[in-house]
mmCIF file of C-alpha atoms in Angstrom:
data_model
loop_
_atom_site.group_PDB
_atom_site.id
_atom_site.type_symbol
_atom_site.label_atom_id
_atom_site.label_comp_id
_atom_site.label_asym_id
_atom_site.label_seq_id
_atom_site.Cartn_x
_atom_site.Cartn_y
_atom_site.Cartn_z
ATOM 1 C CA MET A 209 27.176 -33.122 -13.941
ATOM 2 C CA THR A 210 24.668 -34.904 -11.765
ATOM 3 C CA LEU A 211 23.140 -33.611 -8.214
ATOM 4 C CA PHE A 212 20.344 -35.340 -6.335
ATOM 5 C CA GLY A 213 19.277 -37.676 -9.342
ATOM 6 C CA TRP A 214 19.371 -34.587 -11.685
ATOM 7 C CA ARG A 215 21.550 -34.061 -14.807
ATOM 8 C CA LEU A 216 22.590 -31.047 -16.447
ATOM 9 C CA VAL A 217 23.662 -31.751 -20.157
ATOM 10 C CA ARG A 218 24.419 -29.207 -22.711
ATOM 11 C CA VAL A 219 22.609 -29.991 -26.191
ATOM 12 C CA ALA A 220 25.170 -30.293 -29.016
ATOM 13 C CA GLY A 221 23.369 -30.172 -32.462
ATOM 14 C CA ASP A 222 19.814 -29.706 -33.725
ATOM 15 C CA SER A 223 18.455 -33.082 -34.357
ATOM 16 C CA MET A 224 15.820 -31.975 -31.408
ATOM 17 C CA ALA A 225 14.884 -28.653 -33.013
ATOM 18 C CA PRO A 226 12.811 -26.907 -32.591
ATOM 19 C CA THR A 227 12.078 -28.625 -29.141
ATOM 20 C CA LEU A 228 15.759 -28.194 -28.147
ATOM 21 C CA ARG A 229 18.564 -26.337 -30.040
ATOM 22 C CA ASP A 230 22.302 -26.452 -30.173
ATOM 23 C CA GLY A 231 23.677 -24.968 -27.117
ATOM 24 C CA ASP A 232 20.654 -25.121 -24.703
ATOM 25 C CA TYR A 233 21.112 -26.945 -21.500
ATOM 26 C CA VAL A 234 18.442 -29.507 -20.138
ATOM 27 C CA LEU A 235 17.744 -30.829 -16.533
ATOM 28 C CA ALA A 236 17.392 -34.633 -16.898
ATOM 29 C CA ARG A 237 16.067 -36.895 -13.874
ATOM 30 C CA GLU A 238 17.578 -39.992 -13.395
ATOM 31 C CA ARG A 239 15.540 -43.353 -12.531
ATOM 32 C CA GLU A 240 12.184 -42.288 -14.207
ATOM 33 C CA ARG A 241 10.231 -44.596 -16.865
ATOM 34 C CA ALA A 242 9.954 -43.619 -20.555
ATOM 35 C CA THR A 243 6.810 -43.290 -22.253
ATOM 36 C CA VAL A 244 5.982 -42.680 -25.857
ATOM 37 C CA GLY A 245 6.614 -38.906 -26.171
ATOM 38 C CA SER A 246 9.466 -38.442 -23.427
ATOM 39 C CA VAL A 247 12.523 -36.669 -24.231
ATOM 40 C CA ALA A 248 15.334 -38.917 -22.992
ATOM 41 C CA LEU A 249 19.068 -38.790 -22.412
ATOM 42 C CA LEU A 250 20.483 -42.107 -24.016
ATOM 43 C CA ARG A 251 23.630 -44.092 -24.020
ATOM 44 C CA HIS A 252 23.820 -45.184 -27.565
ATOM 45 C CA PRO A 253 26.362 -48.110 -28.306
ATOM 46 C CA THR A 254 27.822 -46.231 -31.687
ATOM 47 C CA PHE A 255 26.567 -42.453 -31.040
ATOM 48 C CA GLY A 256 27.412 -42.213 -27.339
ATOM 49 C CA SER A 257 25.063 -39.798 -25.483
ATOM 50 C CA ILE A 258 22.465 -38.631 -27.216
ATOM 51 C CA ILE A 259 18.864 -36.755 -26.416
ATOM 52 C CA LYS A 260 16.150 -38.073 -28.563
ATOM 53 C CA ARG A 261 12.245 -38.526 -28.243
ATOM 54 C CA VAL A 262 10.509 -41.880 -27.650
ATOM 55 C CA LYS A 263 8.450 -42.940 -30.550
ATOM 56 C CA ASP A 264 7.163 -46.083 -29.419
ATOM 57 C CA ARG A 265 8.007 -49.425 -27.581
ATOM 58 C CA ASP A 266 8.077 -52.611 -28.942
ATOM 59 C CA ASP A 267 6.460 -56.090 -27.455
ATOM 60 C CA GLN A 268 10.257 -56.878 -26.387
ATOM 61 C CA GLY A 269 10.023 -53.649 -24.200
ATOM 62 C CA ARG A 270 12.825 -51.843 -26.387
ATOM 63 C CA TYR A 271 12.169 -48.398 -27.407
ATOM 64 C CA ARG A 272 12.217 -46.777 -30.751
ATOM 65 C CA VAL A 273 13.527 -42.991 -30.498
ATOM 66 C CA ALA A 274 14.187 -40.054 -32.938
ATOM 67 C CA GLY A 275 14.978 -36.520 -33.038
ATOM 68 C CA ASP A 276 12.200 -34.116 -33.698
ATOM 69 C CA SER A 277 14.134 -32.502 -36.615
ATOM 70 C CA SER A 278 13.814 -34.199 -39.838
ATOM 71 C CA LEU A 279 17.548 -33.726 -40.312
ATOM 72 C CA SER A 280 17.966 -36.187 -37.237
ATOM 73 C CA THR A 281 19.600 -39.551 -37.714
ATOM 74 C CA SER A 282 16.541 -41.764 -38.559
ATOM 75 C CA SER A 283 15.167 -44.313 -35.990
ATOM 76 C CA ASP A 284 16.178 -47.249 -38.327
ATOM 77 C CA ALA A 285 19.734 -46.282 -37.970
ATOM 78 C CA LEU A 286 19.554 -45.647 -34.213
ATOM 79 C CA GLY A 287 18.041 -49.063 -33.978
ATOM 80 C CA PRO A 288 16.017 -50.417 -30.913
ATOM 81 C CA MET A 289 16.990 -49.123 -27.424
ATOM 82 C CA ASP A 290 16.959 -51.423 -24.370
ATOM 83 C CA ALA A 291 15.548 -49.603 -21.338
ATOM 84 C CA SER A 292 19.079 -49.791 -19.662
ATOM 85 C CA THR A 293 20.234 -47.347 -22.463
ATOM 86 C CA ILE A 294 17.801 -44.692 -20.856
ATOM 87 C CA GLN A 295 19.770 -42.809 -18.308
ATOM 88 C CA ALA A 296 17.278 -39.872 -17.581
ATOM 89 C CA LEU A 297 14.339 -38.073 -18.794
ATOM 90 C CA VAL A 298 14.560 -34.575 -19.931
ATOM 91 C CA ARG A 299 12.057 -32.453 -17.661
ATOM 92 C CA TRP A 300 13.325 -28.878 -18.175
ATOM 93 C CA ARG A 301 15.032 -26.746 -21.083
ATOM 94 C CA ILE A 302 17.348 -23.922 -20.251
ATOM 95 C CA SER A 303 17.684 -21.448 -23.258
ATOM 96 C CA PRO A 304 18.654 -18.064 -23.837
ATOM 97 C CA SER A 305 14.825 -17.165 -23.273
ATOM 98 C CA GLY A 306 14.664 -18.764 -19.811
ATOM 99 C CA LEU A 307 13.745 -21.933 -18.034
ATOM 100 C CA HIS A 308 10.762 -24.050 -19.713
ATOM 101 C CA PRO A 309 9.450 -27.082 -18.476
ATOM 102 C CA MET A 310 9.424 -29.903 -21.497
ATOM 103 C CA ARG A 311 5.907 -30.414 -21.305
ATOM 104 C CA GLU A 312 5.040 -26.732 -22.224
ATOM 105 C CA VAL A 313 7.478 -27.310 -24.968
ATOM 106 C CA ALA A 314 6.171 -30.627 -26.165
ATOM 107 C CA SER A 315 2.625 -29.210 -26.065
ATOM 108 C CA ARG A 316 3.472 -26.524 -28.550
ATOM 109 C CA LEU A 317 4.778 -29.272 -30.988
ATOM 110 C CA HIS A 318 1.990 -31.710 -30.150
ATOM 111 C CA PRO A 319 -1.206 -29.979 -29.080
ATOM 112 C CA THR A 320 -4.049 -32.008 -27.582
ATOM 113 C CA ARG A 321 -7.254 -31.788 -28.968
ATOM 114 C CA THR A 322 -10.294 -30.580 -26.673
ATOM 115 C CA THR A 323 -13.676 -31.928 -27.349
#
């Protein structure tokens, strides 16, 4: 479902656990540029619609993506993804415990250092 550039998508599977769990919903914003660490909704040529974290970007502008779970399909198996395959960036998680901005979820997994 898309409304005003936002997509509501149900998470299927645990490849993004613990960030996202099977049955959660996400709100993803279209027309935003992915950066390393972004959680993206992608259209994969083999796997269809998937949600993965952007791990890096090569010198040809292609992205390497992977799930947060060690049980996720490897980034090598997914292959490099062109920018055109990124449909939207996940900004909000809707879980049984409520609505959570993705930056807070990501910060629990990847805390920033303070000096």
